Amino acid sequence: MASQSYGSWDKMVRRCTRQADPDYPKYGGAGISVCERWLSFKLFLEDMGEKPTRNHTIDRIDNSKGYSKDNCRWVSRVIQNRNRKQDKVCGVYWRKHRSKWQARISVDEREISLGYFTDKADAIKARLSAEQQYWGRNDKCANY
């Protein structure tokens, strides 16, 4: 299991520290960090123990905080998927394959792409502008 534990550790460190990693915008780029102690695989393993099974992933208990002994646990993929925050904000979606945000809107039962954006705030602005254009208001989605 050590190699599986190492793989989970390596992915965690890369997505929080390497700008070239496709997941960096949602982790390191969003302020999620790995505690200094855990930059060492040996110390990470000392704190977390071996990955229980192949179907376990590292989970942050409080998603607003980074990776550390007090905020992480091994959980099954089922639990992880249930806890995962949505990458959607009423018509704004994270597109991992492009490493960009996409803004979309539904008009007359058809989806219209409003474009892809590096910055989430720009995607939200595009969505709000389209709501005004197509619906005459931009209060339909009040969760921005």
Coordinates of N, CA, C and O in Angstrom, one line a residue:
M1 N 0.8 -1.2 0.0 CA 0.0 0.0 0.0 C 0.9 1.3 0.0 O 0.4 2.3 -0.3
A2 N 2.1 1.2 0.4 CA 3.0 2.4 0.5 C 3.0 3.1 -0.9 O 3.0 4.3 -0.9
S3 N 3.0 2.4 -2.0 CA 3.1 3.1 -3.3 C 1.8 3.8 -3.5 O 1.8 4.9 -4.1
Q4 N 0.6 3.2 -3.1 CA -0.6 3.9 -3.2 C -0.7 5.2 -2.3 O -1.2 6.2 -2.7
S5 N -0.2 5.0 -1.1 CA -0.1 6.2 -0.2 C 0.8 7.3 -0.8 O 0.4 8.4 -0.7
Y6 N 1.9 6.8 -1.4 CA 2.8 7.8 -2.0 C 2.1 8.5 -3.1 O 2.2 9.7 -3.3
G7 N 1.4 7.8 -4.0 CA 0.7 8.4 -5.1 C -0.3 9.5 -4.6 O -0.4 10.5 -5.2
S8 N -1.1 9.2 -3.6 CA -2.0 10.1 -3.0 C -1.3 11.4 -2.5 O -1.7 12.5 -2.7
W9 N -0.2 11.1 -1.8 CA 0.6 12.2 -1.3 C 1.1 13.1 -2.4 O 1.0 14.3 -2.4
D10 N 1.7 12.4 -3.4 CA 2.3 13.2 -4.5 C 1.3 14.0 -5.2 O 1.5 15.2 -5.6
K11 N 0.1 13.5 -5.5 CA -1.0 14.2 -6.2 C -1.4 15.4 -5.3 O -1.6 16.5 -5.8
M12 N -1.5 15.2 -4.0 CA -1.9 16.3 -3.1 C -0.8 17.5 -3.2 O -1.2 18.6 -3.3
V13 N 0.4 17.1 -3.1 CA 1.5 18.1 -3.1 C 1.5 18.9 -4.5 O 1.6 20.1 -4.5
R14 N 1.4 18.1 -5.6 CA 1.5 18.7 -6.9 C 0.3 19.7 -7.1 O 0.5 20.8 -7.6
R15 N -0.9 19.3 -6.8 CA -2.1 20.2 -7.0 C -2.0 21.5 -6.2 O -2.7 22.4 -6.5
C16 N -1.3 21.4 -5.1 CA -1.2 22.6 -4.2 C 0.0 23.5 -4.5 O 0.1 24.6 -4.0
T17 N 1.1 22.9 -5.1 CA 2.3 23.6 -5.2 C 2.8 23.9 -6.6 O 3.6 24.8 -6.8
R18 N 2.3 23.1 -7.6 CA 2.8 23.3 -9.0 C 1.8 23.9 -9.9 O 0.8 23.3 -10.2
Q19 N 2.1 25.1 -10.4 CA 1.2 25.8 -11.2 C 0.9 25.1 -12.5 O -0.2 25.2 -13.1
A20 N 1.8 24.2 -13.0 CA 1.6 23.4 -14.2 C 0.6 22.3 -14.0 O 0.1 21.7 -15.0
D21 N 0.3 21.9 -12.8 CA -0.7 20.8 -12.5 C -2.1 21.3 -12.9 O -2.5 22.4 -12.6
P22 N -2.8 20.4 -13.7 CA -4.2 20.8 -14.1 C -5.1 21.2 -13.0 O -6.1 22.0 -13.2
D23 N -4.9 20.6 -11.8 CA -5.8 20.9 -10.7 C -5.4 22.1 -9.8 O -6.0 22.5 -8.9
Y24 N -4.2 22.7 -10.1 CA -3.7 23.8 -9.4 C -4.7 24.9 -9.2 O -4.8 25.5 -8.1
P25 N -5.4 25.4 -10.2 CA -6.3 26.5 -10.0 C -7.3 26.3 -8.9 O -7.7 27.2 -8.2
K26 N -7.8 25.0 -8.7 CA -8.8 24.7 -7.7 C -8.1 24.5 -6.3 O -8.9 24.4 -5.3
Y27 N -6.8 24.3 -6.2 CA -6.2 24.0 -5.0 C -5.2 25.1 -4.6 O -5.5 26.1 -4.0
G28 N -3.9 25.0 -5.1 CA -2.9 26.0 -4.8 C -3.3 27.4 -5.2 O -3.1 28.4 -4.5
G29 N -3.9 27.4 -6.4 CA -4.3 28.7 -7.0 C -5.5 29.3 -6.2 O -5.8 30.5 -6.3
A30 N -6.2 28.5 -5.5 CA -7.3 29.0 -4.7 C -7.0 29.1 -3.2 O -7.8 29.3 -2.3
G31 N -5.7 29.0 -2.9 CA -5.2 29.2 -1.5 C -5.1 28.0 -0.7 O -4.8 28.1 0.5
I32 N -5.4 26.8 -1.2 CA -5.3 25.6 -0.5 C -3.8 25.1 -0.4 O -3.2 25.0 -1.5
S33 N -3.3 24.9 0.7 CA -1.9 24.6 0.9 C -1.7 23.3 1.6 O -2.6 22.7 2.2
V34 N -0.5 22.8 1.6 CA -0.1 21.6 2.3 C 0.8 22.1 3.4 O 1.7 22.9 3.2
C35 N 0.6 21.7 4.7 CA 1.4 22.1 5.8 C 2.9 21.8 5.5 O 3.2 20.8 4.8
E36 N 3.8 22.5 6.1 CA 5.2 22.3 5.8 C 5.6 20.9 6.2 O 6.4 20.3 5.5
R37 N 5.1 20.4 7.3 CA 5.5 19.1 7.7 C 5.2 18.0 6.7 O 6.0 17.1 6.4
W38 N 4.1 18.2 6.0 CA 3.7 17.2 5.0 C 4.3 17.3 3.6 O 4.1 16.5 2.7
L39 N 5.3 18.2 3.5 CA 6.0 18.2 2.3 C 7.0 17.1 2.2 O 7.6 16.8 1.2
S40 N 7.2 16.4 3.4 CA 8.0 15.2 3.5 C 7.0 14.0 3.5 O 6.1 13.9 4.4
F41 N 7.2 13.1 2.6 CA 6.3 11.9 2.5 C 6.4 11.1 3.8 O 5.4 10.6 4.3
K42 N 7.6 11.0 4.4 CA 7.8 10.2 5.6 C 6.9 10.8 6.7 O 6.3 10.0 7.5
L43 N 6.9 12.1 6.9 CA 6.1 12.7 8.0 C 4.6 12.6 7.7 O 3.8 12.5 8.6
F44 N 4.3 12.8 6.4 CA 2.9 12.6 6.0 C 2.4 11.2 6.4 O 1.3 11.0 7.0
L45 N 3.2 10.2 6.1 CA 2.8 8.8 6.4 C 2.8 8.6 7.9 O 1.9 7.8 8.4
E46 N 3.7 9.2 8.6 CA 3.7 9.1 10.1 C 2.3 9.6 10.7 O 1.8 9.0 11.6
D47 N 1.8 10.7 10.1 CA 0.6 11.3 10.6 C -0.7 10.6 10.1 O -1.6 10.4 10.9
M48 N -0.7 10.2 8.8 CA -1.9 9.7 8.2 C -2.0 8.1 8.3 O -3.1 7.6 8.2
G49 N -0.8 7.5 8.3 CA -0.8 6.0 8.2 C -1.0 5.7 6.7 O -1.2 6.5 5.9
E50 N -0.9 4.4 6.5 CA -1.1 3.8 5.1 C -2.5 4.1 4.6 O -3.4 4.0 5.4
K51 N -2.6 4.2 3.3 CA -3.9 4.3 2.7 C -4.6 3.0 2.9 O -4.1 1.9 2.6
P52 N -5.8 3.0 3.6 CA -6.5 1.7 3.9 C -6.8 0.8 2.8 O -6.5 -0.4 2.9
T53 N -7.3 1.3 1.7 CA -7.6 0.5 0.5 C -7.3 1.3 -0.7 O -7.2 2.6 -0.7
R54 N -7.3 0.7 -1.8 CA -7.2 1.4 -3.1 C -8.3 2.4 -3.4 O -8.1 3.4 -4.1
N55 N -9.5 2.1 -2.8 CA -10.6 3.0 -3.0 C -10.7 4.1 -2.0 O -11.8 4.7 -1.9
H56 N -9.7 4.4 -1.2 CA -9.7 5.5 -0.3 C -8.9 6.7 -0.9 O -8.0 6.5 -1.7
T57 N -9.4 7.9 -0.5 CA -8.7 9.1 -0.9 C -8.5 10.0 0.3 O -9.1 9.8 1.3
I58 N -7.6 10.9 0.2 CA -7.4 11.9 1.3 C -8.5 13.0 1.2 O -8.8 13.5 0.1
D59 N -9.1 13.3 2.4 CA -10.2 14.2 2.4 C -9.9 15.3 3.4 O -9.4 15.0 4.5
R60 N -10.1 16.5 3.0 CA -10.0 17.6 4.0 C -11.4 17.8 4.7 O -12.4 17.9 4.0
I61 N -11.4 17.7 6.0 CA -12.6 17.8 6.8 C -13.3 19.1 6.6 O -14.5 19.2 6.4
D62 N -12.5 20.2 6.6 CA -13.0 21.5 6.4 C -12.4 22.0 5.1 O -11.2 22.3 5.0
N63 N -13.2 22.1 4.0 CA -12.7 22.4 2.7 C -12.1 23.8 2.6 O -11.4 24.1 1.6
S64 N -12.3 24.7 3.5 CA -11.8 26.0 3.5 C -10.3 26.0 4.0 O -9.7 27.0 3.9
K65 N -9.9 24.9 4.6 CA -8.5 24.8 5.2 C -7.7 23.9 4.3 O -8.2 23.1 3.5
G66 N -6.4 24.0 4.5 CA -5.4 23.2 3.7 C -5.3 21.8 4.3 O -6.0 21.3 5.1
Y67 N -4.3 21.1 3.7 CA -3.9 19.8 4.1 C -3.0 19.7 5.3 O -1.9 20.3 5.3
S68 N -3.5 19.1 6.4 CA -2.7 19.0 7.6 C -3.3 17.8 8.5 O -4.4 17.4 8.2
K69 N -2.5 17.4 9.4 CA -2.9 16.3 10.3 C -4.3 16.5 10.9 O -5.1 15.6 11.0
D70 N -4.6 17.7 11.4 CA -5.8 18.0 12.1 C -7.0 18.1 11.1 O -8.2 18.2 11.6
N71 N -6.8 18.3 9.8 CA -7.9 18.5 8.9 C -8.0 17.5 7.8 O -8.8 17.6 6.9
C72 N -7.3 16.3 8.0 CA -7.4 15.3 6.9 C -7.7 13.9 7.5 O -7.4 13.6 8.6
R73 N -8.2 13.1 6.6 CA -8.6 11.7 6.9 C -8.6 10.9 5.6 O -8.8 11.5 4.6
W74 N -8.5 9.6 5.7 CA -8.7 8.8 4.6 C -10.2 8.4 4.6 O -10.8 8.1 5.6
V75 N -10.8 8.6 3.4 CA -12.2 8.2 3.3 C -12.4 7.4 1.9 O -11.6 7.5 1.0
S76 N -13.5 6.7 1.9 CA -13.8 6.0 0.6 C -14.2 7.0 -0.4 O -14.6 8.1 -0.2
R77 N -14.1 6.6 -1.7 CA -14.5 7.5 -2.8 C -15.9 7.9 -2.7 O -16.3 9.0 -3.1
V78 N -16.8 7.0 -2.2 CA -18.2 7.3 -2.1 C -18.4 8.5 -1.2 O -19.1 9.4 -1.5
I79 N -17.7 8.4 0.0 CA -17.8 9.5 1.0 C -17.2 10.8 0.4 O -17.7 11.9 0.5
Q80 N -16.1 10.6 -0.3 CA -15.4 11.8 -0.9 C -16.3 12.5 -1.9 O -16.4 13.7 -1.9
N81 N -16.9 11.7 -2.8 CA -17.8 12.3 -3.8 C -19.0 13.0 -3.1 O -19.5 14.0 -3.6
R82 N -19.5 12.5 -2.0 CA -20.6 13.1 -1.3 C -20.2 14.4 -0.7 O -21.0 15.3 -0.6
N83 N -18.9 14.5 -0.3 CA -18.4 15.7 0.4 C -17.9 16.8 -0.5 O -17.8 17.9 -0.2
R84 N -17.6 16.4 -1.8 CA -17.0 17.3 -2.7 C -17.9 18.5 -3.0 O -19.1 18.3 -3.3
K85 N -17.3 19.7 -2.9 CA -18.1 20.8 -3.3 C -18.3 20.9 -4.8 O -17.4 20.4 -5.6
Q86 N -19.4 21.4 -5.2 CA -19.7 21.4 -6.6 C -18.8 22.5 -7.3 O -18.6 23.5 -6.7
D87 N -18.4 22.2 -8.5 CA -17.7 23.2 -9.3 C -18.6 24.0 -10.1 O -18.3 24.5 -11.2
K88 N -19.8 24.2 -9.6 CA -20.9 24.9 -10.4 C -21.4 26.0 -9.5 O -21.7 25.8 -8.3
V89 N -21.5 27.2 -10.1 CA -22.2 28.3 -9.4 C -23.3 28.7 -10.4 O -23.0 29.6 -11.3
C90 N -24.5 28.1 -10.4 CA -25.6 28.5 -11.2 C -25.1 29.0 -12.6 O -25.1 30.2 -12.9
G91 N -24.8 28.0 -13.4 CA -24.4 28.4 -14.8 C -22.9 28.6 -15.0 O -22.5 28.9 -16.1
V92 N -22.1 28.4 -14.0 CA -20.6 28.5 -14.1 C -20.0 27.2 -13.6 O -20.3 26.7 -12.5
Y93 N -19.2 26.6 -14.5 CA -18.7 25.3 -14.2 C -17.2 25.2 -14.4 O -16.7 25.9 -15.4
W94 N -16.5 24.5 -13.6 CA -15.1 24.2 -13.8 C -14.9 23.1 -14.8 O -15.5 22.1 -14.7
R95 N -14.1 23.4 -15.9 CA -13.8 22.4 -16.9 C -12.4 21.9 -16.8 O -11.4 22.6 -17.2
K96 N -12.2 20.8 -16.1 CA -10.9 20.3 -15.8 C -10.0 20.1 -17.0 O -8.8 20.5 -17.0
H97 N -10.6 19.6 -18.1 CA -9.8 19.3 -19.3 C -9.3 20.6 -19.9 O -8.3 20.5 -20.7
R98 N -9.9 21.7 -19.7 CA -9.4 23.0 -20.2 C -8.7 23.8 -19.2 O -8.1 24.8 -19.5
S99 N -8.8 23.4 -17.9 CA -8.4 24.2 -16.8 C -8.9 25.6 -16.8 O -8.2 26.6 -16.6
K100 N -10.2 25.7 -17.1 CA -10.9 27.0 -17.2 C -12.3 26.9 -16.7 O -12.9 25.8 -16.6
W101 N -12.9 28.0 -16.4 CA -14.3 28.1 -16.0 C -15.1 28.3 -17.3 O -14.8 29.1 -18.1
Q102 N -16.3 27.7 -17.4 CA -17.2 27.9 -18.5 C -18.5 28.5 -17.9 O -19.0 28.0 -16.9
A103 N -19.0 29.5 -18.6 CA -20.3 30.1 -18.3 C -21.3 29.6 -19.3 O -21.0 29.6 -20.5
R104 N -22.5 29.2 -18.8 CA -23.5 28.8 -19.7 C -24.9 29.3 -19.2 O -25.0 29.6 -18.1
I105 N -25.8 29.3 -20.2 CA -27.2 29.7 -19.8 C -28.2 28.9 -20.7 O -27.8 28.5 -21.8
S106 N -29.3 28.6 -20.1 CA -30.4 27.9 -20.8 C -31.4 28.9 -21.3 O -31.9 29.7 -20.5
V107 N -31.7 28.9 -22.6 CA -32.7 29.8 -23.2 C -33.6 29.0 -24.1 O -33.0 28.3 -25.0
D108 N -34.9 29.0 -23.9 CA -35.8 28.2 -24.7 C -35.4 26.8 -24.8 O -35.3 26.3 -25.9
E109 N -35.0 26.2 -23.7 CA -34.7 24.8 -23.7 C -33.4 24.4 -24.4 O -33.2 23.3 -24.8
R110 N -32.5 25.4 -24.7 CA -31.2 25.0 -25.3 C -30.1 25.7 -24.5 O -30.3 26.8 -23.9
E111 N -29.0 25.0 -24.4 CA -27.8 25.5 -23.7 C -27.0 26.4 -24.6 O -26.7 26.0 -25.7
I112 N -26.6 27.5 -24.1 CA -25.7 28.4 -24.8 C -24.5 28.6 -24.0 O -24.5 29.0 -22.8
S113 N -23.3 28.3 -24.6 CA -22.0 28.5 -24.0 C -21.7 30.0 -24.1 O -21.8 30.6 -25.2
L114 N -21.3 30.6 -23.0 CA -20.9 32.0 -23.0 C -19.4 32.2 -23.0 O -19.0 33.3 -23.0
G115 N -18.7 31.1 -23.0 CA -17.3 31.2 -23.2 C -16.5 30.5 -22.0 O -17.1 30.1 -21.0
Y116 N -15.2 30.4 -22.2 CA -14.3 29.9 -21.1 C -13.5 31.0 -20.6 O -13.0 31.9 -21.3
F117 N -13.2 30.9 -19.3 CA -12.5 32.0 -18.6 C -11.5 31.4 -17.6 O -11.8 30.4 -16.9
T118 N -10.4 32.1 -17.5 CA -9.3 31.7 -16.5 C -9.8 32.0 -15.1 O -9.6 31.3 -14.2
D119 N -10.4 33.2 -15.0 CA -10.9 33.6 -13.7 C -12.3 33.4 -13.5 O -13.2 33.7 -14.3
K120 N -12.7 32.8 -12.4 CA -14.1 32.4 -12.0 C -15.0 33.7 -12.0 O -16.1 33.7 -12.5
A121 N -14.4 34.8 -11.5 CA -15.2 36.0 -11.4 C -15.6 36.5 -12.8 O -16.7 37.0 -13.0
D122 N -14.7 36.3 -13.8 CA -15.1 36.7 -15.2 C -16.2 35.9 -15.7 O -17.1 36.4 -16.5
A123 N -16.2 34.6 -15.4 CA -17.2 33.7 -15.9 C -18.6 34.1 -15.2 O -19.6 34.1 -15.9
I124 N -18.5 34.4 -14.0 CA -19.8 34.9 -13.3 C -20.3 36.2 -13.9 O -21.5 36.3 -14.1
K125 N -19.4 37.1 -14.2 CA -19.8 38.3 -14.9 C -20.5 38.1 -16.2 O -21.5 38.7 -16.5
A126 N -19.9 37.1 -17.0 CA -20.5 36.8 -18.3 C -21.9 36.2 -18.1 O -22.8 36.5 -18.8
R127 N -22.0 35.3 -17.1 CA -23.3 34.7 -16.8 C -24.4 35.8 -16.4 O -25.5 35.8 -16.9
L128 N -24.0 36.7 -15.5 CA -24.9 37.7 -15.0 C -25.3 38.6 -16.2 O -26.5 39.0 -16.3
S129 N -24.4 38.9 -17.1 CA -24.7 39.7 -18.3 C -25.7 39.0 -19.2 O -26.6 39.6 -19.7
A130 N -25.5 37.7 -19.4 CA -26.4 36.9 -20.2 C -27.8 36.8 -19.6 O -28.8 36.9 -20.3
E131 N -27.8 36.7 -18.2 CA -29.1 36.7 -17.6 C -29.9 38.0 -17.9 O -31.1 38.0 -18.1
Q132 N -29.2 39.1 -17.8 CA -29.8 40.4 -18.1 C -30.3 40.4 -19.5 O -31.4 40.9 -19.8
Q133 N -29.4 40.0 -20.4 CA -29.7 40.0 -21.9 C -30.9 39.1 -22.2 O -31.8 39.5 -22.9
Y134 N -30.9 37.9 -21.8 CA -31.9 36.9 -22.2 C -33.1 36.9 -21.3 O -34.2 36.6 -21.8
W135 N -33.0 37.2 -20.0 CA -34.1 37.1 -19.1 C -34.6 38.5 -18.6 O -35.6 38.6 -17.9
G136 N -33.9 39.6 -18.9 CA -34.2 40.9 -18.5 C -34.0 41.1 -17.0 O -34.4 42.1 -16.4
R137 N -33.3 40.2 -16.4 CA -32.9 40.4 -15.0 C -31.7 39.5 -14.7 O -31.5 38.5 -15.5
N138 N -31.0 39.7 -13.6 CA -30.0 38.8 -13.2 C -30.1 38.3 -11.8 O -29.1 38.2 -11.1
D139 N -31.3 38.1 -11.4 CA -31.5 37.6 -10.0 C -32.1 36.2 -9.9 O -32.4 35.7 -8.9
K140 N -32.1 35.5 -11.1 CA -32.6 34.2 -11.1 C -31.8 33.3 -10.2 O -32.3 32.4 -9.6
C141 N -30.5 33.5 -10.3 CA -29.5 32.7 -9.5 C -28.9 33.6 -8.4 O -28.0 34.3 -8.7
A142 N -29.4 33.5 -7.2 CA -29.0 34.5 -6.2 C -27.8 33.9 -5.4 O -27.4 34.5 -4.4
N143 N -27.1 32.8 -5.9 CA -26.1 32.2 -5.1 C -24.7 32.6 -5.6 O -23.8 31.8 -5.4
Y144 N -24.5 33.7 -6.2 CA -23.2 34.1 -6.6 C -22.3 34.6 -5.5 O -22.7 35.4 -4.7

